XYZ file of C-alpha atoms in Angstrom:
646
model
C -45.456 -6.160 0.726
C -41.778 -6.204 1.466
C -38.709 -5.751 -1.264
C -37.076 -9.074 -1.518
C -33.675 -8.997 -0.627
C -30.929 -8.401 -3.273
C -27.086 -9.814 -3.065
C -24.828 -6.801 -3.292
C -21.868 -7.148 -5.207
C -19.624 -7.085 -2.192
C -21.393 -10.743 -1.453
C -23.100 -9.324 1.507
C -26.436 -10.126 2.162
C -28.890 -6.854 2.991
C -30.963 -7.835 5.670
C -34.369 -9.127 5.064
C -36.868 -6.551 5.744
C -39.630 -9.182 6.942
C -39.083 -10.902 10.237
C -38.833 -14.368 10.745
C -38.611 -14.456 6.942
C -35.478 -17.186 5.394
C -33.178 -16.275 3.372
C -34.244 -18.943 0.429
C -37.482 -17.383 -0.732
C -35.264 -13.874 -1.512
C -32.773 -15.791 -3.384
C -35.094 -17.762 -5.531
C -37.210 -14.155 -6.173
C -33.251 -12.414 -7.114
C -33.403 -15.470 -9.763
C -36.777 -14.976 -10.917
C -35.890 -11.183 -11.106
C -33.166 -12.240 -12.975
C -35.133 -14.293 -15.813
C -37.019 -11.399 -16.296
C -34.632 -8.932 -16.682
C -33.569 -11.317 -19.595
C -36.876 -11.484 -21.500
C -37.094 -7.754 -20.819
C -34.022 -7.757 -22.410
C -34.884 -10.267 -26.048
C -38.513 -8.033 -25.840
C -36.635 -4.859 -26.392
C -33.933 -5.720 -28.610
C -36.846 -6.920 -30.890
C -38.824 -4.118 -30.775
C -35.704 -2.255 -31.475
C -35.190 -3.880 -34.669
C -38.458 -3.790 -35.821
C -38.198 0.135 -35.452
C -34.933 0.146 -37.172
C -36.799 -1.306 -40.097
C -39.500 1.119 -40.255
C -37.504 4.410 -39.869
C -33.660 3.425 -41.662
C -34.639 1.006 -44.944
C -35.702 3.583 -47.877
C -39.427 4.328 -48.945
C -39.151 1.934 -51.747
C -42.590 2.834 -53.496
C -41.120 6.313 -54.148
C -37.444 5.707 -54.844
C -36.245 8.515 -52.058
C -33.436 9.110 -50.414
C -32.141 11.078 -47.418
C -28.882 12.172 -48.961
C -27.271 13.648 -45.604
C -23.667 13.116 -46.430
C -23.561 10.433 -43.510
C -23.602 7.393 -44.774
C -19.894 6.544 -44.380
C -20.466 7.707 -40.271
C -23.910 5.721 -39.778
C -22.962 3.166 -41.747
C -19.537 2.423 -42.493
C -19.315 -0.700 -44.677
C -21.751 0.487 -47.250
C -19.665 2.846 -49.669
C -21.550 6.563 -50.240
C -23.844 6.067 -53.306
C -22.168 8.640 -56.477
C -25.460 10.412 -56.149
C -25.176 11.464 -52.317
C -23.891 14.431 -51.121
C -20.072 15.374 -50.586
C -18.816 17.212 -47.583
C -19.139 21.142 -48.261
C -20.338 19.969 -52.135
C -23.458 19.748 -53.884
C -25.533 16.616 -55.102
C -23.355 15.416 -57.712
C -25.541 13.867 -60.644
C -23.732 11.325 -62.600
C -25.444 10.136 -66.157
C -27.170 6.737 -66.868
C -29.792 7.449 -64.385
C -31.355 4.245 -65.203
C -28.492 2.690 -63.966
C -27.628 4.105 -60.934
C -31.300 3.400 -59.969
C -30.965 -0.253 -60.493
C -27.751 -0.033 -58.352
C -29.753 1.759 -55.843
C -32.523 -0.527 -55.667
C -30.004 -3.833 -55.570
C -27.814 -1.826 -52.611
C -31.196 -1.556 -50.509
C -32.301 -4.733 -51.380
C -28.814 -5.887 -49.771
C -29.577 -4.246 -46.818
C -32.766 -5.524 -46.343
C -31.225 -9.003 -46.529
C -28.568 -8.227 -44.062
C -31.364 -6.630 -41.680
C -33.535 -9.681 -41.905
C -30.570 -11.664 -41.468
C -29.985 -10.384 -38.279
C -33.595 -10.414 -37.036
C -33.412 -14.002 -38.442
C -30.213 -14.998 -36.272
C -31.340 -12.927 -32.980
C -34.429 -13.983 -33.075
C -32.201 -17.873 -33.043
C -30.158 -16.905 -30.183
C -32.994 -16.100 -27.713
C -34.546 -19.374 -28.746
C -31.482 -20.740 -27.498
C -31.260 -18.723 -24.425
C -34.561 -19.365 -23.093
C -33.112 -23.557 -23.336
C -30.599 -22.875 -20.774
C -30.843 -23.313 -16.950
C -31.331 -20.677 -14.205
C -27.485 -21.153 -13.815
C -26.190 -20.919 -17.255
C -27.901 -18.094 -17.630
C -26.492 -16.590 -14.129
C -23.157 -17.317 -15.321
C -23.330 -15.588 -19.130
C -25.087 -12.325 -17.149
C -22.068 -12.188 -14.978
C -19.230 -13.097 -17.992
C -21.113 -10.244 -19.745
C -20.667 -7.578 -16.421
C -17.278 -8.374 -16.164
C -16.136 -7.820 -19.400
C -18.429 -4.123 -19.587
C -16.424 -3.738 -15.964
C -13.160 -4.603 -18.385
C -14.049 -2.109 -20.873
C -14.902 0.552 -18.690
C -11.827 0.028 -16.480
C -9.487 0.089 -19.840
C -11.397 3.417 -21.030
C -11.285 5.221 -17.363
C -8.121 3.374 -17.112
C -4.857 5.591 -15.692
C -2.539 7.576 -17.801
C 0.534 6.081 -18.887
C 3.516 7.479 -16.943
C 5.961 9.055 -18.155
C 9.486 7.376 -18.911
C 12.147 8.229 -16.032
C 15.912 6.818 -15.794
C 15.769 3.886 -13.279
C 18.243 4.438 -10.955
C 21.088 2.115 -10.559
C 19.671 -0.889 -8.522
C 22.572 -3.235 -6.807
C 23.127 -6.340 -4.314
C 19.053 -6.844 -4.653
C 19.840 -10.805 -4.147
C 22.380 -13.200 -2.991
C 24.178 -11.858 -0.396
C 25.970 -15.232 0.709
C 27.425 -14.730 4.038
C 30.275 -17.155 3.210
C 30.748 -18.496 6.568
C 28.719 -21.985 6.678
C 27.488 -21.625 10.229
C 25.616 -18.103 9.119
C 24.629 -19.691 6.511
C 22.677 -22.029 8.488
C 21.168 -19.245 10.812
C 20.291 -17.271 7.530
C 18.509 -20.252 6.003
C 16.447 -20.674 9.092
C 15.373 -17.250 8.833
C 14.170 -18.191 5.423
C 12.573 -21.085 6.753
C 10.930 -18.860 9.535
C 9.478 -16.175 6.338
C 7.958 -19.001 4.280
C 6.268 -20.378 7.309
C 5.157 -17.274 7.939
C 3.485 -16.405 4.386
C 2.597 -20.135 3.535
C -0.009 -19.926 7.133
C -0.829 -16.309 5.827
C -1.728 -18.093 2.004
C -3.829 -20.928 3.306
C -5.457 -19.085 6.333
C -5.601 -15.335 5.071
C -4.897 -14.635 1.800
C -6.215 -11.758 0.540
C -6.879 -10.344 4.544
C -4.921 -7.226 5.564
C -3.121 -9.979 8.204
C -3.666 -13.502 9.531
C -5.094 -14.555 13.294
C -2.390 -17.929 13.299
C -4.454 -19.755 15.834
C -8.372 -19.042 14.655
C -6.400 -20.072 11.120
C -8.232 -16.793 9.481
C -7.846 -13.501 8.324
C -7.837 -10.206 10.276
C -7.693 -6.659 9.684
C -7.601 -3.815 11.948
C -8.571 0.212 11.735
C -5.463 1.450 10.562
C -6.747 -0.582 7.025
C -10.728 0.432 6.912
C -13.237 -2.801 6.602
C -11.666 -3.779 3.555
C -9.468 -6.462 2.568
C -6.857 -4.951 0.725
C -4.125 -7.692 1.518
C -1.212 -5.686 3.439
C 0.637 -8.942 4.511
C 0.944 -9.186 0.873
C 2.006 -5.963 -0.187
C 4.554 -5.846 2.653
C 6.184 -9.105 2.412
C 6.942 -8.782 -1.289
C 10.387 -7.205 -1.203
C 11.438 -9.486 1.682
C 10.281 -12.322 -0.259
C 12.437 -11.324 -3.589
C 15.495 -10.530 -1.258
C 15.531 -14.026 0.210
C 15.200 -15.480 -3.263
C 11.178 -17.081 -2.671
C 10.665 -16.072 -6.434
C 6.840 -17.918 -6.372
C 5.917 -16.615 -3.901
C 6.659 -13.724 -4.723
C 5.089 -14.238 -7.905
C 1.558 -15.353 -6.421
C 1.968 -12.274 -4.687
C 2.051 -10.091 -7.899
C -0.798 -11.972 -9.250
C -2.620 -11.138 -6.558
C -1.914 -7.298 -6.789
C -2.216 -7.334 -10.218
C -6.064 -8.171 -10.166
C -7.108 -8.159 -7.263
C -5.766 -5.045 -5.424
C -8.322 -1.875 -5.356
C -8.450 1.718 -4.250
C -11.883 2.586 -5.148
C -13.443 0.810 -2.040
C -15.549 2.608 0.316
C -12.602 2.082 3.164
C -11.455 5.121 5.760
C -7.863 3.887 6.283
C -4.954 5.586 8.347
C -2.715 7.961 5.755
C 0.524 7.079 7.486
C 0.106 3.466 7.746
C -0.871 3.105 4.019
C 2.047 5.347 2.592
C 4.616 3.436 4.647
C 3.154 -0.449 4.063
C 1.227 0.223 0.824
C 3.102 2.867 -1.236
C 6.450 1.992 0.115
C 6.184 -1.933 -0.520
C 5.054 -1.653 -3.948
C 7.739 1.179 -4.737
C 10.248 -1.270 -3.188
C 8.638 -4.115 -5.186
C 8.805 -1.963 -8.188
C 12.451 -0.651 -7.933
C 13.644 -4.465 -7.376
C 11.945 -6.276 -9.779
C 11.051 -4.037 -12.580
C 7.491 -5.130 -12.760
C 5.595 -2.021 -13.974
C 2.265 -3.191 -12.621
C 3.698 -2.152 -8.649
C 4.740 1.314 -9.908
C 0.971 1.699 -11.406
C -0.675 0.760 -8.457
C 1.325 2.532 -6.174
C 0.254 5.804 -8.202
C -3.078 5.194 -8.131
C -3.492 4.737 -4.134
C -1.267 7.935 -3.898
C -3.678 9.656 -5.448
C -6.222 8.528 -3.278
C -4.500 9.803 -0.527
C -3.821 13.424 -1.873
C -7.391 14.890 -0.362
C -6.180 14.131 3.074
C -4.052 17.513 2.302
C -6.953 19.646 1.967
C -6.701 21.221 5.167
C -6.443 24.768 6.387
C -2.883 24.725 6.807
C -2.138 21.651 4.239
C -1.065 18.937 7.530
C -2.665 16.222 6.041
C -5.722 14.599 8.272
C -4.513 11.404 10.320
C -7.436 9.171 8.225
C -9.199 9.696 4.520
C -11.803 7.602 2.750
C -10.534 6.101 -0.345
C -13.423 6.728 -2.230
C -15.154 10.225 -1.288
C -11.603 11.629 0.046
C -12.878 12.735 3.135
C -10.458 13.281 6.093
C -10.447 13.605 9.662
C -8.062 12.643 12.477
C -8.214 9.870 15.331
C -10.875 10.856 18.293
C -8.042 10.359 20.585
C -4.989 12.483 19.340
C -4.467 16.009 21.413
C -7.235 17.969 20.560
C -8.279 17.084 17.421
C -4.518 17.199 16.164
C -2.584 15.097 13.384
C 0.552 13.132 14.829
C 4.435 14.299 14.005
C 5.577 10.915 13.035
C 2.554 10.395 10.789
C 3.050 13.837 8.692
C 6.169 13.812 9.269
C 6.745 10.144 7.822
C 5.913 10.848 4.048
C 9.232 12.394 2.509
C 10.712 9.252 0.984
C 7.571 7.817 -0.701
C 6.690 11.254 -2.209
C 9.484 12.790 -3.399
C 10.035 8.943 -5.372
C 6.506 9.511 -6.723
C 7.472 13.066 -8.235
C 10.242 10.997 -9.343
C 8.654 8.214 -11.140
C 5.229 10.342 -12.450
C 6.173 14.203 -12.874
C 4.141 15.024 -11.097
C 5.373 17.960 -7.992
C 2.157 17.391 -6.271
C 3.687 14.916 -3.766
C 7.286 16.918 -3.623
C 5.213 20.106 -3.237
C 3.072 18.940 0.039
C 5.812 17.103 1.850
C 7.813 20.320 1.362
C 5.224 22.455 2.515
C 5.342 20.669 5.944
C 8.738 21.187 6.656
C 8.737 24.694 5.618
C 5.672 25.421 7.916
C 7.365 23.239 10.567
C 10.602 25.277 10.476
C 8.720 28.351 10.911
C 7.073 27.410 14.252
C 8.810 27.906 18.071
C 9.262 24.673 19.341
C 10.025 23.973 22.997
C 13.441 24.131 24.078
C 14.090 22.929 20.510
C 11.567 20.186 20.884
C 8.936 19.061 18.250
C 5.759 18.224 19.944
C 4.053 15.474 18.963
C 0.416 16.950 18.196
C -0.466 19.667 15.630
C -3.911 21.111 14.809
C -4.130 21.066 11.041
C -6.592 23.722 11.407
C -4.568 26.285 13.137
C -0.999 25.536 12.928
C -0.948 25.400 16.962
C 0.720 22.858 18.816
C -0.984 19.940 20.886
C -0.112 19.218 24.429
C 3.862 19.346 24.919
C 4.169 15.878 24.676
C 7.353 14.797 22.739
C 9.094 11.327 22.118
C 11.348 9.666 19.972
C 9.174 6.346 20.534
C 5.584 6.434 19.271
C 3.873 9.641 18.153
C 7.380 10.844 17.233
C 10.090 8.541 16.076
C 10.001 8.389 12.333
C 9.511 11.713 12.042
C 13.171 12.260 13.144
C 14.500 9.190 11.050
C 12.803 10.714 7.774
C 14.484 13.514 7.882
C 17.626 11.908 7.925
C 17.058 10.009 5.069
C 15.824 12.627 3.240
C 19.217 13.415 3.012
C 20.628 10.112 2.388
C 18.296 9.810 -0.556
C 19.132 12.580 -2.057
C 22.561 11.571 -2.132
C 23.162 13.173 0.495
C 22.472 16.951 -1.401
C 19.302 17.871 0.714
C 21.538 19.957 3.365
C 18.518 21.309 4.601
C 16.973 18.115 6.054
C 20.407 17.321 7.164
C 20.637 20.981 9.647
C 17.136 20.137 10.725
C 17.975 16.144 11.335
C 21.147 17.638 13.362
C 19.414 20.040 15.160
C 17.027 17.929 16.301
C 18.856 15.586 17.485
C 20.870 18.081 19.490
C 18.321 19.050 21.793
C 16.460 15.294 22.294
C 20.011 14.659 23.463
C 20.128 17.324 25.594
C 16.750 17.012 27.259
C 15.459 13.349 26.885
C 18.548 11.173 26.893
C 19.870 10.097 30.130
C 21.912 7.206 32.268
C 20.387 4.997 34.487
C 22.110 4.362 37.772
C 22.842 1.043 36.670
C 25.044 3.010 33.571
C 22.370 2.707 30.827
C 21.554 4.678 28.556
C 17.892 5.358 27.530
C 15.903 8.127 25.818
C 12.874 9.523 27.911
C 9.356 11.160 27.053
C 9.774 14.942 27.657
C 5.406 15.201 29.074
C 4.697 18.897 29.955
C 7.920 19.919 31.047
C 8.929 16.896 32.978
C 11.574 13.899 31.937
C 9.505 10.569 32.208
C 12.378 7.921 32.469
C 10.331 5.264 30.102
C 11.256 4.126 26.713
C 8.988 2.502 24.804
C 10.191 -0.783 22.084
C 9.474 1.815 19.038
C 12.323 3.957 20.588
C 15.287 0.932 20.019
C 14.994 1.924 16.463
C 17.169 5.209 17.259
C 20.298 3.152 17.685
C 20.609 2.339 14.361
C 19.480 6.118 13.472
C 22.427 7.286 15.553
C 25.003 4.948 13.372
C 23.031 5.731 10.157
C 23.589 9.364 10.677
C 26.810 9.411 11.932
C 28.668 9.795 9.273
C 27.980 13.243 8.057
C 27.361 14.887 11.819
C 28.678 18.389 12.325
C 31.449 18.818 14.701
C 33.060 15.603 14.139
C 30.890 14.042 16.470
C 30.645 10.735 14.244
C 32.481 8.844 16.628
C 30.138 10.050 19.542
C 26.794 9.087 17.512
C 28.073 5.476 16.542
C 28.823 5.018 20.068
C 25.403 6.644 21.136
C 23.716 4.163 19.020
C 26.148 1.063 20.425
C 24.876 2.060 23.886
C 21.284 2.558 23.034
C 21.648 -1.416 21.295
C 22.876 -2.361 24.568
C 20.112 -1.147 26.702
C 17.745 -2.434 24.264
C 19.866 -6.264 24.570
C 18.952 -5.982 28.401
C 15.197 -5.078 28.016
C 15.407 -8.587 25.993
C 17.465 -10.702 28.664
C 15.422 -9.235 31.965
C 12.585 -11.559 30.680
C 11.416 -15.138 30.689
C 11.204 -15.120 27.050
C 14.417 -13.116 25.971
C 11.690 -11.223 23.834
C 11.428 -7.295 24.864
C 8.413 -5.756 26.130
C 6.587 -2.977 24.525
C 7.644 -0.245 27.291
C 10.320 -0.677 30.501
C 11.253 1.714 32.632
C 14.199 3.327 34.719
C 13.369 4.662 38.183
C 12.323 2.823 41.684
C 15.355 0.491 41.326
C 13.746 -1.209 38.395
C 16.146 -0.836 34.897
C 15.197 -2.001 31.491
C 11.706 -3.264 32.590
C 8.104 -3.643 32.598
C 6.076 -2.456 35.215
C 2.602 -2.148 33.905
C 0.953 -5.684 32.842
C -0.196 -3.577 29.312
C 3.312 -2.813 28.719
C 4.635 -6.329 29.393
C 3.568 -7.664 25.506
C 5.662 -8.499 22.472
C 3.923 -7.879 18.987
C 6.793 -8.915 16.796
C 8.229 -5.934 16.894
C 11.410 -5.305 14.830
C 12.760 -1.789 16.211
C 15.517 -3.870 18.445
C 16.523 -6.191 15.356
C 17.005 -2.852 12.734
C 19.266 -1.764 15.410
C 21.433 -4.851 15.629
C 21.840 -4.794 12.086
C 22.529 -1.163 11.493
C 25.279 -1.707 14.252
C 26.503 -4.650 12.434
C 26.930 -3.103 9.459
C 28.796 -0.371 10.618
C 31.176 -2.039 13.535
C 30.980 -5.405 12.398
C 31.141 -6.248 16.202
C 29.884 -10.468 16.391
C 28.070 -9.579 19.323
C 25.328 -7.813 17.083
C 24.693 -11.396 15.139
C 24.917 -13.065 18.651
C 22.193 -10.993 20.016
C 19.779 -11.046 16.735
C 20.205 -14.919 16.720
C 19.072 -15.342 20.480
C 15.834 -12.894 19.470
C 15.178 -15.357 16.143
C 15.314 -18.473 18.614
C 13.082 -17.244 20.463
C 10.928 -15.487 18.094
C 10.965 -19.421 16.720
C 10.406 -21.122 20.271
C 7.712 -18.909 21.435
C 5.672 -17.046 19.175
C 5.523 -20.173 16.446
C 2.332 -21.552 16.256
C 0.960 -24.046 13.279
C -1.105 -21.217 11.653
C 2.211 -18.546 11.593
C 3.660 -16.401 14.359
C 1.746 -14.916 17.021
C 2.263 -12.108 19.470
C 2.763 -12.945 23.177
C 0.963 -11.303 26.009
C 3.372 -11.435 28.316
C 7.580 -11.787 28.448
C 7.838 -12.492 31.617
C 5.807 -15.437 32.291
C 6.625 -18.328 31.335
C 3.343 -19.819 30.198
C 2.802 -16.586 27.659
C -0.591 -16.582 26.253
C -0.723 -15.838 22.449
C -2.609 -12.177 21.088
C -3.354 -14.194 18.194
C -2.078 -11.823 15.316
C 0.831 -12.461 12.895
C 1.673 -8.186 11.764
C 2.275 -7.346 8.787
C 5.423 -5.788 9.342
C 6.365 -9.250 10.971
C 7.554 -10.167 7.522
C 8.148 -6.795 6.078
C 10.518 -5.564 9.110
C 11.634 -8.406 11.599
C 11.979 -11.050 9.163
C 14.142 -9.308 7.056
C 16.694 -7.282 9.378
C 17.085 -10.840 10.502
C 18.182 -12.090 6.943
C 20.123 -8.814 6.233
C 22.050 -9.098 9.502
C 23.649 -12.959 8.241
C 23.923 -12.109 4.957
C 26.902 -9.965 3.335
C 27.449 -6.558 3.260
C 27.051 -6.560 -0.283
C 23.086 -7.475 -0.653
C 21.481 -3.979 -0.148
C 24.518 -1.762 0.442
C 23.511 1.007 2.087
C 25.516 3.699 0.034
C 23.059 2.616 -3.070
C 19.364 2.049 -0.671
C 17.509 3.900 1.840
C 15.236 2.093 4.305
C 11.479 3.335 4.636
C 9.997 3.158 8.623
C 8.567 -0.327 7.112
C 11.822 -1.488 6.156
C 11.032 -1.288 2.002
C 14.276 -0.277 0.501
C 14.485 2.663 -1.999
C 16.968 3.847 -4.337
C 19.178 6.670 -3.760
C 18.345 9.196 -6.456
C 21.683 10.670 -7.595
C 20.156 13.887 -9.159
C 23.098 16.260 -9.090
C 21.556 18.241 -12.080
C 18.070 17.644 -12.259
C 15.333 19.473 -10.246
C 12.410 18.210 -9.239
C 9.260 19.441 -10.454
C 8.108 22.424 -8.288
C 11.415 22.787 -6.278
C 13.915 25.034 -6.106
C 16.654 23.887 -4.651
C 19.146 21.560 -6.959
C 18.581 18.075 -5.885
């Protein structure tokens, strides 16, 4: 005889164990199942009762009682008779005997009543049950789960955090450009985002991300097989910036009951600090809703075992619910990534911030200690490290993917601190220093590009991901040793320039993932799986960055020609899609709308036509996802677990 097949609570359907068997006969038998649990249920709390009457009500035929001194525990309501026995005191006989025992006798007689009573009134309500439909009585079994799930969530529910001083938040809306033809261009980058989430709302809400052509949700590995809603998450800030308060508002709702870290999901450590942990910080910091500063702990604690390494490099992946780690099959050697470990500072020293807890200061520290212990290549970080034994990878470094944030976090490490963590300043500097020396170059045709140093040898490539470095050069300018600020802001003017042509050399004015600069060919694809554009945003955050520090028109020119066609050619009715190919000009569509679509890309766009004054950057650091934090202006306060003043 088979086991009929049950309905998990995930709504998934265990495979019936008989061939050829349908579906229907297991559902009616989980109903039938059901009905008995029910009776099982009336059965027992009789039999319960019955017992209670037997071994609680007094032996009335002898007038005893079992004075324990408990009466007021057991039984609350009934006040301790005068004859019962006190805490640490004897039996205390009062006189008129004959009238206590009267008293006695009526007090039991009471409870008798009440007992019956309740026999009386249960015995009413399963009368009544056993009237109701298969349905009704469904429904009441699950009303009655869900609150016990209520209960038990409010009991096992997390600490309360402790108060901290927000920090000053300012320019978190408005940001009126003034000038009516930005205006217009800023309003139809609004238009653009609420496109955008409405086709993600109808089609995918809830998903991690939204297929804009199926009209459905998608998710990929990075997230685990669960739907933990990252468009969400990520678009939430960008959504309160642009002044789309209900959306943003379904978009809280949504977190607030519906987000959850206990799922049985392996999901990438990097991508979940920088979308999940960042956004809801962000979210947090601009809104003051406390519920995104709650959940934000909680998944940061999820992703705390990933540490538990050898040489405390966090693994590249960790289950959410058993906290196991390992790292992806394909990295070096079974090595965890620079830009993923190295891509954690900002999230982590604001959750030592906002809970007390040094955990998260502690480990981020740790890696740049260990880090600045280790010979590195003609002053080159690699981009693979075993976290078993502290070894390098292959010799692979790159300011584009594997790398790149790695380099930017440590920059604004120091901007965040308010510009008092001189230490991630040196290392930023030094850094920089020799990826200028050994993987930036000029093209015969007089641009300039940053390489991949493989193995000793200069590949002239740059990859999409790299174009963010531009507006890392002007970021960090200010602040460079040497008075070299002047030579960094006009690093990162000619980096934006080369990106501008990797744009223009194609069909679509959008820029492929990867172009190269050797065989005569400058600022383009060559390989047809480099020729795609995912909706990247590295090119736009450089525009803007430039913008804000130059103030040169051609910045806004060049982001509006990239929204146009962003508009023309990767709108569908369902959202945005990604297009396969920029040079041809019949592009077929990938058929994903990113997250970071509407986290990164839509907003530098909005940013760059809007004012200097909404999200100044001398009061708000940018995470790799684009989710603005505070500065925290700690001259006198240490962290917990650090030493140096912050």
């Amino acid at each position: 005889m088979t086991t009929p097949a049950l309905l998990p609570l995930s709504g998934r359907r265990i495979p019936n164990l008989s061939p050829g068997a349908s579906s229907f006969p297991h559902h009616r038998a989980t109903l039938r199942l059901s009905e008995k649990f029910i009776l099982l249920l009336i059965l027992s709390a009789f039999i319960t009762l019955c017992f209670g009457a037997f071994f609680f009500l007094p032996d009335n035929s002898k007038h005893k009682r079992f004075d324990l001194g408990l009466e007021d525990v057991l039984i609350p309501h009934i006040e301790a008779p005068k004859g019962a026995k006190h805490p640490g005191g004897q039996v205390v006989i009062h006189g008129q005997g004959g009238h206590d025992e009267h008293r006695h006798r009526e007090e039991e007689e009471s409870l008798r009543h009440k007992i019956r009573a309740d026999h009386e009134r249960a015995l009413q309500e399963a009368k009544e049950k056993l009237k109701k439909s298969r349905d009704e009585l469904r429904a009441e079994i699950q009303t009655e789960k869900s609150k016990v799930v209520q209960e038990l969530k409010k009991k096992d529910g997390p600490k309360p955090l402790p108060p901290v001083p927000m920090p000053k938040v300012v320019g978190v809306n408005d940001g009126d450009p003034g000038e009516p033809d930005v205006k217009e261009k800023r309003d139809k980058i609004r238009e653009m985002m609420k496109h955008a989430w409405d086709s993600y709302r109808q089609y995918g809400w809830g998903h991690n991300e939204l297929k804009p052509l199926a009209k459905k949700g998608h998710s990929t590995n990075i997230f685990g097989n669960s739907q933990m809603g990252a468009t969400i998450v990520d678009a939430l800030d960008t959504l309160y910036m642009m002044g789309l308060h209900d959306e943003f508002k379904d978009g809280q709702e949504w977190i607030e009951h519906n987000l959850d870290f206990s799922v049985n999901a392996e999901v990438s450590v990097f991508e979940v600090n920088i979308r999940f942990i960042g956004g809801l910080l962000a979210a947090y910091y601009l809104s003051g809703q406390e519920v995104f500063k709650v959940k934000a702990v909680q998944l940061a604690e999820k992703l705390l075992p990933a540490f538990n390494t050898p040489t405390g490099i966090p693994w590249a992946m960790v289950n959410l619910k058993s906290g196991v780690g390992r790292n992806w099959g394909w990295a070096s050697a079974g090595s965890s990534i620079l830009a993923e470990f190295g891509t954690l500072h900002m999230e982590f020293v604001h959750l030592t911030y906002l809970t007390g807890n040094p955990a998260y200061y502690q480990k981020v520290m740790h890696i740049r200690k260990l880090l600045a212990k280790m010979d590195r290549p003609n002053g080159l970080y690699p981009n693979y490290l075993n976290p078993r034994t502290g070894r390098w990878g292959q010799h692979h470094t790159s300011v584009g993917g594997l790398g790149d944030s790695f380099y930017e976090y440590l920059l604004k490490a120091w901007l965040m601190s308010d510009r008092t963590d001189t230490e991630a300043r040196k290392t930023y500097d030094d850094a920089i220093e020799a990826i200028e020396r050994h993987l930036i170059r000029k093209s015969n045709g007089g641009l300039t590009f940053i390489g991949e140093w493989k193995n000793g040898h200069l590949e002239r490539k740059m990859g999409h991901l790299t174009c963010f470095a531009g507006g890392m050069f002007a970021l960090g300018a200010d602040g460079s040793p040497d008075d070299k600020a002047g030579h960094y802001l006009q690093l990162g003017a000619e980096i934006a320039h080369t990106c501008h042509e990797s744009y223009d050399r194609t069909v679509l004015k959008l820029g492929p993932e990867a172009f190269k600069f050797d065989s005569g060919l400058e600022a383009v694809a060559v390989r047809q799986n480099e020729k795609y554009y995912i909706l990247r945003p590295e090119v736009i955050e450089t525009y803007w960055y430039m913008w804000r520090f130059t103030h040169d028109p051609k910045y806004r020119q060049w982001g509006w020609e990239a929204a146009q066609a962003i508009d023309k050619y990767c709108r569908v009715s369902g959202g945005f899609s990604g297009v396969k190919d920029v040079y041809s000009s019949n592009p077929t569509y990938d058929d994903v709308q990113q997250s970071f679509f509407l986290a990164e890309t839509l907003k530098y766009l909005y940013l760059l036509f809007s004012s200097d004054d909404l999200m100044p950057l001398e009061s708000w650091v940018f995470n790799t996802e684009a989710h603005p934090l505070p500065v925290l202006r700690l001259a006198n306060i240490t962290l917990p677990g650090s030493q140096a003043q912050r």
